[in-house]
Tab-separated table of N, CA, C and O in Angstrom:
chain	number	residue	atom	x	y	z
I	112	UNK	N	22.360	-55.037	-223.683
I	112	UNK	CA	21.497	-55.987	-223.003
I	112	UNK	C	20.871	-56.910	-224.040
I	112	UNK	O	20.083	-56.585	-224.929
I	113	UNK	N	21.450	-58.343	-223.720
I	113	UNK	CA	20.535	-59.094	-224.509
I	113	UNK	C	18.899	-59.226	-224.325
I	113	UNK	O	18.453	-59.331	-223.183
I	114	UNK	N	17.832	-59.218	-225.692
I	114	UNK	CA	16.503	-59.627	-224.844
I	114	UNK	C	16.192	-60.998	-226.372
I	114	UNK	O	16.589	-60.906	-227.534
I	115	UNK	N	15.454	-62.011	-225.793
I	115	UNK	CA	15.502	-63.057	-226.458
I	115	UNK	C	13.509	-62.922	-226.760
I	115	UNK	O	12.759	-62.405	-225.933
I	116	UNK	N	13.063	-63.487	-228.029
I	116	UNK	CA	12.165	-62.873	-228.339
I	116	UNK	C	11.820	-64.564	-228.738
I	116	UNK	O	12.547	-65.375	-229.312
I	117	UNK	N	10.015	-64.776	-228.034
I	117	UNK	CA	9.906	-65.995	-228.280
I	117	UNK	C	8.801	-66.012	-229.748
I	117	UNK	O	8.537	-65.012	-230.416
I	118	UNK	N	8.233	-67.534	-230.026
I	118	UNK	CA	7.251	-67.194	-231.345
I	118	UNK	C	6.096	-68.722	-230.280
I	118	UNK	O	5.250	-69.434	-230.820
I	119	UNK	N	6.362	-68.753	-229.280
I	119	UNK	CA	5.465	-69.772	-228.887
I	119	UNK	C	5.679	-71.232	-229.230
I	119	UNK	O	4.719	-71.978	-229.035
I	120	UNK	N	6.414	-71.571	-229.546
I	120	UNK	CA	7.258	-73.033	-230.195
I	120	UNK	C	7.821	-73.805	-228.734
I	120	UNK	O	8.365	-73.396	-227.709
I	121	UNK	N	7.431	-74.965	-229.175
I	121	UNK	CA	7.933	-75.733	-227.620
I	121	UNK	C	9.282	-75.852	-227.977
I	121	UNK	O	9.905	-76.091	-226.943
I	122	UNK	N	10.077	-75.797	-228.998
I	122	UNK	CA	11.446	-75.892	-229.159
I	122	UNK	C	11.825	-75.221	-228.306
I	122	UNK	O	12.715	-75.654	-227.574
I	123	UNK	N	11.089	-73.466	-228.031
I	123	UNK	CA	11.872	-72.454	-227.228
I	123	UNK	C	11.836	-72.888	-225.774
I	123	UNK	O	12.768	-72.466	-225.090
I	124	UNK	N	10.829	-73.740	-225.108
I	124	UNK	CA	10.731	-74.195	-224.156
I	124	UNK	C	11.908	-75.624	-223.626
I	124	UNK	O	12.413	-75.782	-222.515
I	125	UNK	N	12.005	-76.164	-224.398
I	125	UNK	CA	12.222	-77.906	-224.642
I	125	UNK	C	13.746	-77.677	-224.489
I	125	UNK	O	14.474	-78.082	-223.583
I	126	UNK	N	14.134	-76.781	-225.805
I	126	UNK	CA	15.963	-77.115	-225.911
I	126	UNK	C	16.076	-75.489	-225.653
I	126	UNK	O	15.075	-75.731	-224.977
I	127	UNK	N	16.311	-74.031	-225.519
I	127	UNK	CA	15.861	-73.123	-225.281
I	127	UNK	C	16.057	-72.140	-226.488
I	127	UNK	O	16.372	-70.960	-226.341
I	128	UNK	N	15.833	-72.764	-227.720
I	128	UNK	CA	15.437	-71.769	-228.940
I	128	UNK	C	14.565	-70.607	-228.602
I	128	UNK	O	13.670	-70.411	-227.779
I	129	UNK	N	15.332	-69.688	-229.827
I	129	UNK	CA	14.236	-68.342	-229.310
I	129	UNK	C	14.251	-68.162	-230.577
I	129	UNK	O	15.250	-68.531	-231.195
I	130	UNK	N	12.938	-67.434	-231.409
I	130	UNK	CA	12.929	-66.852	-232.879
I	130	UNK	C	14.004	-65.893	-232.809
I	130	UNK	O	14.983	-66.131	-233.516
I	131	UNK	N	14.015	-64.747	-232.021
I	131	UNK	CA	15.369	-63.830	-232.220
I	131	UNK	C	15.770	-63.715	-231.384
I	131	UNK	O	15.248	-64.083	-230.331
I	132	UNK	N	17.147	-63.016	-231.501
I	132	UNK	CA	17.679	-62.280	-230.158
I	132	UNK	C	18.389	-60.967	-230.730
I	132	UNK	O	19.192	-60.756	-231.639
I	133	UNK	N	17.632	-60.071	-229.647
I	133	UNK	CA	18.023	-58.331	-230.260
I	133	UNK	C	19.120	-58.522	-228.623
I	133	UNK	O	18.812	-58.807	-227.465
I	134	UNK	N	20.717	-58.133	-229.429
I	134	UNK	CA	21.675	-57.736	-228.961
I	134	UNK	C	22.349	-56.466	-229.760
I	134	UNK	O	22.619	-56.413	-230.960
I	135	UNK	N	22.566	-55.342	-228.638
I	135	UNK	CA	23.041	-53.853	-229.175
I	135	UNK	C	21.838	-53.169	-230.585
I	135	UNK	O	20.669	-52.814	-230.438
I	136	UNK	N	22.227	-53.174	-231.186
I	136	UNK	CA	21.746	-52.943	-232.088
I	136	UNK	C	21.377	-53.439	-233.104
I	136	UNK	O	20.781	-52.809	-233.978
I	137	UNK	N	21.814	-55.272	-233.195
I	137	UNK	CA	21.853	-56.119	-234.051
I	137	UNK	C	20.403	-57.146	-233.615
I	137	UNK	O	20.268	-57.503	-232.445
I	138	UNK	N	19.513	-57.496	-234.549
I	138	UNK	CA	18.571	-58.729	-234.589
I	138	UNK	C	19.022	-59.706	-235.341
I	138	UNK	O	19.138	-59.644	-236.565
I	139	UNK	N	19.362	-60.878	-234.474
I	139	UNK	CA	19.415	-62.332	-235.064
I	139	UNK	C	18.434	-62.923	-235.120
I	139	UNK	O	17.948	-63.391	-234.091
I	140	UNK	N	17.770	-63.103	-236.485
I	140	UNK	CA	16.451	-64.681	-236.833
I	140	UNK	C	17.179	-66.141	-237.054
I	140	UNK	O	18.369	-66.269	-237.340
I	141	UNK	N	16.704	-66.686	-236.961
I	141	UNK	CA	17.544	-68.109	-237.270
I	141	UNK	C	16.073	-69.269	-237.202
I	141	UNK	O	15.029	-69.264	-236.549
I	142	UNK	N	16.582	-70.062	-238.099
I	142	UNK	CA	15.450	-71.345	-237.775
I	142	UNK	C	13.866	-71.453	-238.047
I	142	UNK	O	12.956	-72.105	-237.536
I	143	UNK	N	13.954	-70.567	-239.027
I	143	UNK	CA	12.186	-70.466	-238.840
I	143	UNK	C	11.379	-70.686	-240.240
I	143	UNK	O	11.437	-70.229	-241.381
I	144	UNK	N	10.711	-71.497	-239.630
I	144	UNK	CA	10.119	-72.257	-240.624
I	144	UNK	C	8.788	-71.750	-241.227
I	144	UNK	O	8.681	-70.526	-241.295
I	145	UNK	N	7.634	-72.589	-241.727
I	145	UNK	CA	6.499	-71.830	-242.557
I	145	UNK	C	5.516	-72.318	-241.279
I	145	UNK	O	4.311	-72.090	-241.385
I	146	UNK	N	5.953	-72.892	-240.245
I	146	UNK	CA	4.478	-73.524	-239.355
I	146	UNK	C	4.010	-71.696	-238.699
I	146	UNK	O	4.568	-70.696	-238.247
I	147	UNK	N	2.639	-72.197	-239.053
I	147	UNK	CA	1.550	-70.725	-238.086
I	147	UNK	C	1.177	-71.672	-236.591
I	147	UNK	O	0.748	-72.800	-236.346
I	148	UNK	N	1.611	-70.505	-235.832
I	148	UNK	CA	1.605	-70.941	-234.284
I	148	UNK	C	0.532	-70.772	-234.053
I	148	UNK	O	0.180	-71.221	-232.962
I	149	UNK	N	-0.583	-70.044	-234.926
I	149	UNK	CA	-2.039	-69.012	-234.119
I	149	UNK	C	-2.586	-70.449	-234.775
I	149	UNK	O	-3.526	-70.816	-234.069
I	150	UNK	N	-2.396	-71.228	-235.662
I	150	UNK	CA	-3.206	-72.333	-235.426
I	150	UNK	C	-2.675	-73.917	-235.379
I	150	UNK	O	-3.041	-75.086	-235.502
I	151	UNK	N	-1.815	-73.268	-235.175
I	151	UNK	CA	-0.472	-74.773	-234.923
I	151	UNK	C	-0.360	-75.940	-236.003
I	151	UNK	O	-0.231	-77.157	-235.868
I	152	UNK	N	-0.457	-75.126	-237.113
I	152	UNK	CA	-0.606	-75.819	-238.889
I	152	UNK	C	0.649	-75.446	-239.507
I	152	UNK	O	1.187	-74.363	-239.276
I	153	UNK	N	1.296	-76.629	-240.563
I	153	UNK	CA	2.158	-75.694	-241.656
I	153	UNK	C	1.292	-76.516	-242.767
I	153	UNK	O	0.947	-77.696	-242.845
I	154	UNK	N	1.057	-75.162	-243.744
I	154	UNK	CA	0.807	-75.325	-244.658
I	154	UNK	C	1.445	-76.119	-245.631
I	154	UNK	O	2.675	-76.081	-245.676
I	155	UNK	N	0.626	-77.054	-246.665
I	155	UNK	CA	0.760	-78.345	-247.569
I	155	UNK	C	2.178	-77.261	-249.026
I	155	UNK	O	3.317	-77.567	-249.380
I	156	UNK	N	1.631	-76.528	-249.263
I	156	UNK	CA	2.014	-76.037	-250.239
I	156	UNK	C	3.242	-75.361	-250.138
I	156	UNK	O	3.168	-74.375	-249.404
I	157	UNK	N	4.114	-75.523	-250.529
I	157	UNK	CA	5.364	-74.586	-250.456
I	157	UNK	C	5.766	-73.366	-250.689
I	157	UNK	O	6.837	-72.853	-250.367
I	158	UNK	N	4.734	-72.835	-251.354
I	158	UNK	CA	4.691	-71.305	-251.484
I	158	UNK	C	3.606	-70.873	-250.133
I	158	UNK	O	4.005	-69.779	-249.731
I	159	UNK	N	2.783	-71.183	-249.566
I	159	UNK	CA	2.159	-70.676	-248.636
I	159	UNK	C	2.822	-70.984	-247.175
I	159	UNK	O	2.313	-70.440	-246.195
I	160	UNK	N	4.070	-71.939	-246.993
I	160	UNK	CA	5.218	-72.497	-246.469
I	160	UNK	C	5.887	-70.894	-246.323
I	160	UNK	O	5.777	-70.214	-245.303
I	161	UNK	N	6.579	-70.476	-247.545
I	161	UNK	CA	7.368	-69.861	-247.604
I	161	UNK	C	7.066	-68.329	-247.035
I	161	UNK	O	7.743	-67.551	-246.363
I	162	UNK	N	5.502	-68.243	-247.719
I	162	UNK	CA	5.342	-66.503	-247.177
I	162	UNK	C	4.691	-67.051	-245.981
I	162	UNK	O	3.704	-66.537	-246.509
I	163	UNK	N	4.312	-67.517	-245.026
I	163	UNK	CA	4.593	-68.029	-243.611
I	163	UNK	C	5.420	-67.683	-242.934
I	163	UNK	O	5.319	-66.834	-242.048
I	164	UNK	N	6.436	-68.324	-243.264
I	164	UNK	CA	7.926	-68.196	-242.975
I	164	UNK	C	8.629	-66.750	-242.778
I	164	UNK	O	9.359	-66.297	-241.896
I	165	UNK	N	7.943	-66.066	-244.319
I	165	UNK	CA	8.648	-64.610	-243.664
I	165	UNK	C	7.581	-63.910	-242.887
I	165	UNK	O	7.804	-62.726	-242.635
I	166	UNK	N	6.456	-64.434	-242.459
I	166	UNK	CA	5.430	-63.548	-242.188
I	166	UNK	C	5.963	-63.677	-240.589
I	166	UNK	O	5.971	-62.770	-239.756
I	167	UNK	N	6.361	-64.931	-240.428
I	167	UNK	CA	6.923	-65.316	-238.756
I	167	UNK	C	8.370	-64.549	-238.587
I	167	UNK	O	8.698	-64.263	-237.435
I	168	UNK	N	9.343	-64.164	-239.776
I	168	UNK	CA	10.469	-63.577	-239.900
I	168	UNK	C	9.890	-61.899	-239.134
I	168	UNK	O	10.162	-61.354	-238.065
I	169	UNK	N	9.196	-61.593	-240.043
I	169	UNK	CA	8.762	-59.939	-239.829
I	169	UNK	C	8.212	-59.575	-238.614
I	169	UNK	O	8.443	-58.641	-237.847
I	170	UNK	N	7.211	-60.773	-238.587
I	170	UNK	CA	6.532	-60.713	-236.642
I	170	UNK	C	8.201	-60.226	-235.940
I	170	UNK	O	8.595	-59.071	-235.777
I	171	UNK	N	8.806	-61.263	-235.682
I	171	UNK	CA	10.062	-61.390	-235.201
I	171	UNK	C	10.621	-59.998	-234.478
I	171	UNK	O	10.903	-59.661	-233.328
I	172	UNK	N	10.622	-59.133	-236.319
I	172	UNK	CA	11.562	-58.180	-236.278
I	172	UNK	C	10.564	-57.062	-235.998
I	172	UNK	O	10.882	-56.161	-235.222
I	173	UNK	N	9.366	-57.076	-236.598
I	173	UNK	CA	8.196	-55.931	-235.474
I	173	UNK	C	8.435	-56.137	-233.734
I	173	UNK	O	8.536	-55.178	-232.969
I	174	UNK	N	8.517	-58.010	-233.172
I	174	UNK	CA	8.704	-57.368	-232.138
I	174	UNK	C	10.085	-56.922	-231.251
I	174	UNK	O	10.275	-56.768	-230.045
I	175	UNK	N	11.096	-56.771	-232.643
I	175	UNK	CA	12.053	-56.000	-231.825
I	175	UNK	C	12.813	-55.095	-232.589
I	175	UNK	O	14.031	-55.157	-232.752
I	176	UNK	N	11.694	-53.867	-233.264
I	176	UNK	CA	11.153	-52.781	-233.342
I	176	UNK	C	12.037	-52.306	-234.593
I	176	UNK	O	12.673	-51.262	-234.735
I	177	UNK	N	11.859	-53.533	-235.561
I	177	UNK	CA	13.132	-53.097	-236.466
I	177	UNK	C	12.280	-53.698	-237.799
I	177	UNK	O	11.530	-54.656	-237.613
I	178	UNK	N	12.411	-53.135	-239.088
I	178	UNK	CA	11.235	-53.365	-239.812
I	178	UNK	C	12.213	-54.156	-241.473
I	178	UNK	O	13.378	-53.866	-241.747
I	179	UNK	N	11.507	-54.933	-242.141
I	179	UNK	CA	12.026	-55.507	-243.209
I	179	UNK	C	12.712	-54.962	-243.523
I	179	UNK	O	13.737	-55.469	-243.068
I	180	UNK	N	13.110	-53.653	-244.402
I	180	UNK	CA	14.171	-53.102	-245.105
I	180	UNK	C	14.918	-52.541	-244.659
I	180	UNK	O	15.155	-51.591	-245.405
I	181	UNK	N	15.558	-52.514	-243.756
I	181	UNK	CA	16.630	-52.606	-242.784
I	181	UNK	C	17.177	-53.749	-242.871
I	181	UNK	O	18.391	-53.672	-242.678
I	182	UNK	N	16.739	-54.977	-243.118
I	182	UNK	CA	17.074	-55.931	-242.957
I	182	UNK	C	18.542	-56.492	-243.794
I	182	UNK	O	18.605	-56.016	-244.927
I	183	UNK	N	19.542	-57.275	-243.484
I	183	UNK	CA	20.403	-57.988	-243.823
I	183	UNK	C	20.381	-59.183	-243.883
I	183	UNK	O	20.270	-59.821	-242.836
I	184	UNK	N	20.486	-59.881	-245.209
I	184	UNK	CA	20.709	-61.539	-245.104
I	184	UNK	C	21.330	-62.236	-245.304
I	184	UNK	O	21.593	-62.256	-246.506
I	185	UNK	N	21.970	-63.185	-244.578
I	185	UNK	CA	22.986	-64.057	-244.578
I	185	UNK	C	22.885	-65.422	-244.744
I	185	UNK	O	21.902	-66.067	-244.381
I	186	UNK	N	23.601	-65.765	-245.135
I	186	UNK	CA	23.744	-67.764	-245.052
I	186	UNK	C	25.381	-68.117	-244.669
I	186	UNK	O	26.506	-67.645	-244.827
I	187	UNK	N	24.838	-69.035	-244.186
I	187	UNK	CA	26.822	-69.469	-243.791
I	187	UNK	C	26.306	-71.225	-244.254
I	187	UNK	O	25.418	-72.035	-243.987
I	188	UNK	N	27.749	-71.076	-245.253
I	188	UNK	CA	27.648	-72.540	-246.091
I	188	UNK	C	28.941	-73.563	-245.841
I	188	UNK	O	28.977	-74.660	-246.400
């Protein structure tokens, strides 16, 4: 069963992006940037950008019950 996991982004609304999608046993992240939704800011600095970014990654994967080091990462170039 697919379940699609939102982060509050009108993207997910607008075009129908979702931060993840937990299928079988697998979590897909894709697309996610350093903006904080709890105050609808991205930070100036690129390092406070970046741990943002995974802080919205990890939300993600807490809410679909699967924790950083488990994790696998990919790029397709």
């Amino acid at each position: 069963m697919r379940r699609l996991i939102s982060s509050g982004s009108t993207f997910e609304r607008d075009i129908g992006y979702s931060r993840a999608v937990v299928e079988g046993g697998w979590v897909f992240v894709s697309g996610t940037t350093g903006f904080d939704y709890a105050t609808m800011t991205i930070p100036e600095d690129t390092a406070a950008q970046a741990e943002r970014c995974l802080a919205n990654v990890a939300a993600a994967l807490a809410e679909a019950a699967k924790v950083l080091p488990t994790v696998v990462a990919g790029t397709r170039e």
